Coordinates of C-alpha atoms in Angstrom, one line a residue:
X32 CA -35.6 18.0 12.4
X33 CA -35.9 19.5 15.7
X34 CA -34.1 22.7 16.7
X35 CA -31.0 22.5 18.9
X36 CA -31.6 23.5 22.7
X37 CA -31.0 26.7 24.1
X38 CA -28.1 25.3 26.1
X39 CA -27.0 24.1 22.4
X40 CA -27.4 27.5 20.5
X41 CA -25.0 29.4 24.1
X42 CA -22.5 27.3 22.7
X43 CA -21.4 28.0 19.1
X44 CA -17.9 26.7 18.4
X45 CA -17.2 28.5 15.3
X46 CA -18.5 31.2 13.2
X47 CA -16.9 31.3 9.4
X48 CA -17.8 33.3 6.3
X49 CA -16.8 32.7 2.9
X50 CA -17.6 33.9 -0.2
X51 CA -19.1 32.4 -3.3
X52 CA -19.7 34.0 -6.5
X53 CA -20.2 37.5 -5.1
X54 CA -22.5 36.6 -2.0
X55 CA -21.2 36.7 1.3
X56 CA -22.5 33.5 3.7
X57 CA -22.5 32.9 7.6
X58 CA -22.2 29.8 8.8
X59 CA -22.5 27.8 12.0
X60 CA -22.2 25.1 13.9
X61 CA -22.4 24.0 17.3
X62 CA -21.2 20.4 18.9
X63 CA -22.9 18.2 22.0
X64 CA -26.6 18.8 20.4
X65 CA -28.9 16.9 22.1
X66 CA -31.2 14.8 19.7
X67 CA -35.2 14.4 20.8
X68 CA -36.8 11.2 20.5
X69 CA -38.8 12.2 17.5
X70 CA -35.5 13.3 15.6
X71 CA -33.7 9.8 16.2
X72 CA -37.4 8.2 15.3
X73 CA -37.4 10.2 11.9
X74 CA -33.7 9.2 11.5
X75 CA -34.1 5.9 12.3
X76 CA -37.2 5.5 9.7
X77 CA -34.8 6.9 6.9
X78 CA -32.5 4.4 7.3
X79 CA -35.0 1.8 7.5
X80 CA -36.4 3.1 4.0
X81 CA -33.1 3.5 1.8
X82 CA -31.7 0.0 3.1
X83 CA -35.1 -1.9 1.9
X84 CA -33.6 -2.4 -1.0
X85 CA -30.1 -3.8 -1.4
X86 CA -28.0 -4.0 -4.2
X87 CA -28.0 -7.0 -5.7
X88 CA -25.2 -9.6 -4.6
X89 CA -23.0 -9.5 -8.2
X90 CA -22.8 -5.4 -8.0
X91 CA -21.8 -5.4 -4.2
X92 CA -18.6 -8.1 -5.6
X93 CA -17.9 -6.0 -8.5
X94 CA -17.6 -2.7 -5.8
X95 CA -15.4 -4.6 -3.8
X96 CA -13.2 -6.1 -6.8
X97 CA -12.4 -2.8 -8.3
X98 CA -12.3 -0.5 -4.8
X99 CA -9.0 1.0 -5.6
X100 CA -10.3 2.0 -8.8
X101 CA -13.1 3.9 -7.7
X102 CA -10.9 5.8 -4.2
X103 CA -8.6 6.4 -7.5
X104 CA -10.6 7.9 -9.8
X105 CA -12.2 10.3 -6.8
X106 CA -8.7 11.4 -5.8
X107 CA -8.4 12.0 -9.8
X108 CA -11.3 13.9 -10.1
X109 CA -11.2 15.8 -6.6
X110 CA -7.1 16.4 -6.3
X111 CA -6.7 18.0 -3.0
X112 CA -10.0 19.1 -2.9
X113 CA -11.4 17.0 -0.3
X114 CA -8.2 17.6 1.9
X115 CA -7.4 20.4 3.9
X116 CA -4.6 21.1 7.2
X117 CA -6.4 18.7 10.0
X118 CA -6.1 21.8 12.9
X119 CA -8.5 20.5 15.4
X120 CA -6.6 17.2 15.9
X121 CA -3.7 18.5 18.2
X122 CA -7.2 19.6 20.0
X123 CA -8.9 16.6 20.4
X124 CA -5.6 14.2 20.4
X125 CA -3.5 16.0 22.6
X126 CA -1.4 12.6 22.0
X127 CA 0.2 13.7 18.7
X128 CA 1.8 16.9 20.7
X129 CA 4.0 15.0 23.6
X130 CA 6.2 17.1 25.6
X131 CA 9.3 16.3 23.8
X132 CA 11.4 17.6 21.3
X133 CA 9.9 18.0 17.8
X134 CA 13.1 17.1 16.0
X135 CA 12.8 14.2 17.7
X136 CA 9.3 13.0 16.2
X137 CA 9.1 10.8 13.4
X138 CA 6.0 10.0 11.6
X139 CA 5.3 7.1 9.3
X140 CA 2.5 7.9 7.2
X141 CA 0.9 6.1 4.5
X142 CA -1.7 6.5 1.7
X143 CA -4.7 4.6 1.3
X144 CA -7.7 4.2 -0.7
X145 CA -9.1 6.3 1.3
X146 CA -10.4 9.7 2.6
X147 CA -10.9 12.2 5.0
X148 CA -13.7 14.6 4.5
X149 CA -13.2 18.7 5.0
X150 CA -14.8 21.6 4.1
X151 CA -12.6 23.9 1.5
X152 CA -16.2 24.2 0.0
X153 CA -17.8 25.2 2.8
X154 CA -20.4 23.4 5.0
X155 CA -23.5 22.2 3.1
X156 CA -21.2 20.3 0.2
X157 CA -22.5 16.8 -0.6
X158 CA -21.8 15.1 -3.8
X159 CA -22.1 11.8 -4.4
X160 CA -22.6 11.2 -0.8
X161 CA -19.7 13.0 0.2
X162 CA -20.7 15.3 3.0
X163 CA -18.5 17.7 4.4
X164 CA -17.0 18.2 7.3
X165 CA -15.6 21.1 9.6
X166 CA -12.8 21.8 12.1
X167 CA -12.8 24.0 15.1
X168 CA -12.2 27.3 14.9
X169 CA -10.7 27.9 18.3
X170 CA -7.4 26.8 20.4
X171 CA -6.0 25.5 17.1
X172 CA -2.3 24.5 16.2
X173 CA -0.8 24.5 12.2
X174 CA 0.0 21.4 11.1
X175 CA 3.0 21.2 8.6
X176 CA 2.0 22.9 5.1
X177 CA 3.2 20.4 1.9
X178 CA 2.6 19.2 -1.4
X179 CA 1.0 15.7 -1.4
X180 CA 3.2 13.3 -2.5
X181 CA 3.2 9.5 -2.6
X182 CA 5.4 6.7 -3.3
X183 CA 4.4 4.3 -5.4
X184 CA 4.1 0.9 -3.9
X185 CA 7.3 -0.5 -5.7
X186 CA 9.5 2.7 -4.7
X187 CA 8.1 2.2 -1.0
X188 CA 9.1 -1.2 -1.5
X189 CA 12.4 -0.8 -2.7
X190 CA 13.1 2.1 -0.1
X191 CA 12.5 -0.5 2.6
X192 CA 14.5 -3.2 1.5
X193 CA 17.7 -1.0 1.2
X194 CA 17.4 -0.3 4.6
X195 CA 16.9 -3.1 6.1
X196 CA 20.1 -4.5 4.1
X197 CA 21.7 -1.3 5.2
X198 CA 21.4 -1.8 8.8
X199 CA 18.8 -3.8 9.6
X200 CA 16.5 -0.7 11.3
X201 CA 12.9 0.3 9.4
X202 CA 11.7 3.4 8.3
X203 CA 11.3 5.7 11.5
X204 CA 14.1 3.1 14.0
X205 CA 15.5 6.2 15.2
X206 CA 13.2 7.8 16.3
X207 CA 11.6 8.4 19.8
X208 CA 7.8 8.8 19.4
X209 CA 6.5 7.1 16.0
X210 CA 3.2 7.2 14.6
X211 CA 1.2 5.1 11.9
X212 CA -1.4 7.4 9.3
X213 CA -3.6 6.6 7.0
X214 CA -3.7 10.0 5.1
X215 CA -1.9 11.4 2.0
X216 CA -0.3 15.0 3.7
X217 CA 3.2 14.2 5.0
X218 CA 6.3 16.3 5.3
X219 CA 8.9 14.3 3.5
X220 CA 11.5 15.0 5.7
X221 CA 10.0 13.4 8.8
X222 CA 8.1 10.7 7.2
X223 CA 8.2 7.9 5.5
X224 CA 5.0 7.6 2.7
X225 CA 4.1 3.9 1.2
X226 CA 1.5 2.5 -0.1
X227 CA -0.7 -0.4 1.6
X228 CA -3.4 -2.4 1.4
X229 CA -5.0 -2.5 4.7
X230 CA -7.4 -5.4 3.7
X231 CA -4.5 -7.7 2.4
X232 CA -3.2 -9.7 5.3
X233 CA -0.2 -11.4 3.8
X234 CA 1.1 -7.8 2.7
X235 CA 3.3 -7.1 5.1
X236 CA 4.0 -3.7 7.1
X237 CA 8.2 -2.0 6.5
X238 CA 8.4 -1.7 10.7
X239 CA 7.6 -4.4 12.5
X240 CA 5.5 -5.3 15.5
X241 CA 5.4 -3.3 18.5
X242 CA 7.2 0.1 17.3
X243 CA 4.2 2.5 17.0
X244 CA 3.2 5.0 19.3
X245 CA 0.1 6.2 18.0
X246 CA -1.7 5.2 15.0
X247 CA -4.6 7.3 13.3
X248 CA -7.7 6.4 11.2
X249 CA -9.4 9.3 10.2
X250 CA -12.3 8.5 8.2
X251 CA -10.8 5.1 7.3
X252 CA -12.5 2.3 8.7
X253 CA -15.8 3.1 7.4
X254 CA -14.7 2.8 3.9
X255 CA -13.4 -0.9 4.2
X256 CA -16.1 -3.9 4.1
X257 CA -17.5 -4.8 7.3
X258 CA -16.2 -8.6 7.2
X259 CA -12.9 -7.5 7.0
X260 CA -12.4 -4.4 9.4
X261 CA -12.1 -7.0 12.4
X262 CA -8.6 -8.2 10.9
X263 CA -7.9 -4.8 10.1
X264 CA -7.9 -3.6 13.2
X265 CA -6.1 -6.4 14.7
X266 CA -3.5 -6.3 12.1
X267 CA -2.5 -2.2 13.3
X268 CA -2.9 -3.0 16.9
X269 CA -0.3 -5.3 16.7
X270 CA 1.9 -2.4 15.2
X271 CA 1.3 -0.9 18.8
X272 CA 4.2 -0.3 21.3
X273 CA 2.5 -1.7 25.2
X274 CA 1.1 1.5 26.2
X275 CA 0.6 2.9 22.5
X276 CA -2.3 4.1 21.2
X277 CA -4.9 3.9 17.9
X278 CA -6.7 7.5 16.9
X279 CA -9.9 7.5 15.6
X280 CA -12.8 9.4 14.3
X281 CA -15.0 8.1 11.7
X282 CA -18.9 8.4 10.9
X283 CA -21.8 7.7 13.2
X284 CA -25.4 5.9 12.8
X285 CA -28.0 8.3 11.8
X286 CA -25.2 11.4 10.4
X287 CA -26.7 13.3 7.5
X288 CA -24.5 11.5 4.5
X289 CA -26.4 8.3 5.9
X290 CA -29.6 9.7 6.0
X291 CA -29.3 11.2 2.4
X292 CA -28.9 7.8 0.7
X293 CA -31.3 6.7 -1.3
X294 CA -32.4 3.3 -2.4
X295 CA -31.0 1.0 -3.9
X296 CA -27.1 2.0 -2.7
X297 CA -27.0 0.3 0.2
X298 CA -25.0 -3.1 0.0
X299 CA -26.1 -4.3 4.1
X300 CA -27.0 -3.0 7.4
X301 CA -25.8 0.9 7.6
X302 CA -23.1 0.1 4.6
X303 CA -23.6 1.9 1.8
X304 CA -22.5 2.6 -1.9
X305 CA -21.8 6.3 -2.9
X306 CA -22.6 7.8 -6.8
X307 CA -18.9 7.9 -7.6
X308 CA -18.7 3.6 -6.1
X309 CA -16.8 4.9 -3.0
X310 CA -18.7 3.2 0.2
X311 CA -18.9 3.8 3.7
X312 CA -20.2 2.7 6.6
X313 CA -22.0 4.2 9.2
X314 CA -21.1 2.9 13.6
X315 CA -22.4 3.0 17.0
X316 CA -20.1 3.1 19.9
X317 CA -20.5 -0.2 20.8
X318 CA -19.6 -1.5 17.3
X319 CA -16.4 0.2 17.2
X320 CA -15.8 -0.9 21.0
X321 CA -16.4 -4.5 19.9
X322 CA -13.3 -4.3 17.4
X323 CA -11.4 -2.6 19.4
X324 CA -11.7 -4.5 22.2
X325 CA -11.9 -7.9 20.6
X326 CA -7.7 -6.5 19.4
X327 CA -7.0 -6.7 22.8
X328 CA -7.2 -3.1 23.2
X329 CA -8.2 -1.2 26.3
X330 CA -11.0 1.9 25.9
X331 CA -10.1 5.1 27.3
X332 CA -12.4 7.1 25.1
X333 CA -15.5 6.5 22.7
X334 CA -17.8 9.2 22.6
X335 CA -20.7 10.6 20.1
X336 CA -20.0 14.0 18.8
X337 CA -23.3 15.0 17.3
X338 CA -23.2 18.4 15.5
X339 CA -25.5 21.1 14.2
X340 CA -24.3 23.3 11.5
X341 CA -26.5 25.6 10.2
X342 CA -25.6 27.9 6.6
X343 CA -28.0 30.7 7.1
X344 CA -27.2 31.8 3.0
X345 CA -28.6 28.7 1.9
X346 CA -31.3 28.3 5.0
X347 CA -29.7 24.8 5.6
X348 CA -30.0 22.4 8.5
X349 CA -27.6 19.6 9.1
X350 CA -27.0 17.4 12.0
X351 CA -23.4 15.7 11.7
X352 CA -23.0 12.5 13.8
X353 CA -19.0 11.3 14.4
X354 CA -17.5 9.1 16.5
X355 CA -14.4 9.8 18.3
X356 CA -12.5 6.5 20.0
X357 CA -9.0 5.9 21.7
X358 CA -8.0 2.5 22.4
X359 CA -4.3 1.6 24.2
X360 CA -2.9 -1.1 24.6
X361 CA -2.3 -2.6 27.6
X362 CA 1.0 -1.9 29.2
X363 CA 2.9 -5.3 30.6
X364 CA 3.2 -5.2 34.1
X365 CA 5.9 -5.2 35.8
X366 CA 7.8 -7.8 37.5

């Protein structure tokens, strides 16, 4: 891999050290690397090798069939260990943090099968595919500190029909600023936790059209199978208020979990099975614009955030590629 430039290495966002069994590391990591052409080829020929071999066609139904299963088995295995407090995200969506008064903000949040990736490990942890990630270190707010906890689908359920029956409003109707996330940390007394199936079209949302603000996929899309992220994605924009927003960041063609795949777990074109049957899939800009777009949703940002992260204990070298969207949609006009 080539060496970041010297405009690159000025610019470190974040220095860190933590401790493991007794040694002391430094790590770190610096974002907007430029990639030579000779990087991207190498990167490029990678991929071309561990997706020469696909699995075979009755596996790649079998890993869709029993998807749940395998998102909860890792959440068995891994607890909270693959979840940390989200800091950088009031940095780089400055949307979550309107001018406004917090009592007033209501989130609805839900869990998925699904994951965000962090780094209580530190930076260098893959298993099973599973490569972490980081957060900035700088201009950082706290996010609310809580136990995880989830309804189940038939508590959820049963929470939503009361209130309609009550008085007719859905979880967050009184609220001024309301906003959809698929990820399991939520402070119970601002938010309303269900479960949902993303993928499953006739399984219908407890707010209805129109009444979100913002919603947030954080390492979400990727996991769901290419054919069917289209409808996802329509399905949430509809969710959107004229003028409201959808949040994302998710993985990028050519980031180190891609490249580290071997043969034989890739199911098609930059989609990929992981060791523990988790998959994920791997975008450009224009892929995700596509989606977006095709929703009826208007870009205002969709960028490349290629990282270099360096752990100098374990002379490591990782380039981190993400992808960082927001898509509105379009405000009525006015008569």
């Amino acid at each position: 891999m080539a060496a970041p430039s010297e405009a690159a290495k000025r610019r470190p966002f974040g220095t860190r050290f933590l401790t493991d069994p007794g040694r002391l590391f430094q790590h770190n990591a610096w974002d907007n690397v430029e990639w030579s052409e000779e990087q991207e080829a190498n990167a490029r020929s990678k991929v071309q090798e561990n997706s020469s071999q696909l699995l075979p066609q009755d596996k790649q139904e079998e890993y869709e069939v029993n998807a749940n299963r395998y998102w909860d088995d890792f959440y068995k295995i891994h607890e909270n260990g693959f979840f940390k407090d989200r800091h950088w995200l009031f940095t780089e969506f400055p949307e979550l943090a309107p001018n406004r008064n917090p009592s007033q903000n209501e989130v609805s949040g839900y869990k998925c099968s699904y994951k965000e990736e962090s780094d209580n490990e530190g930076l260098g942890r893959c298993e099973n595919g599973h490569c972490s990630s980081e957060t900035r270190a700088e201009n950082q707010l706290n996010l609310i500190k809580s136990v995880p906890k989830f309804c189940t689908e038939e508590s959820a359920t049963q929470k939503h029909s009361e209130l309609n029956q009550s008085d007719g409003g859905y979880p967050g109707s009184s609220a001024t600023y309301r906003i959809l996330e698929a990820n399991a940390e939520y402070d119970s007394s601002r938010c309303f936790a269900f479960v949902h199936d993303l993928c499953n079209d006739q399984s219908p949302f407890p707010m209805p059209e129109e009444s979100l603000d913002i919603v947030i996929l954080i390492f979400v899309l990727s996991a769901i199978l290419p054919e069917k992220m289209q409808c996802v994605v329509n399905r949430l924009s509809r969710l959107l208020k004229p003028g409201g927003m959808i949040l994302l960041r998710d993985y990028g063609r050519y980031d180190l979990a891609q490249l580290r795949f071997k043969k034989g777990q890739c199911l098609s074109d930059n989609f990929y099975v992981r060791g523990d049957g988790t998959r994920v899939y791997f975008f450009t800009q224009d892929e995700l614009d596509d989606l977006f777009t095709t929703a009826g949703l208007e870009k205002i940002q969709n960028l490349v955030d290629r990282r270099l992260q360096v752990n100098r204990g374990k002379q490591m070298t990782m380039y981190r590629v993400w992808i960082q969207c927001k898509y509105r949609k379009p405000v009525a006009p006015q008569l």
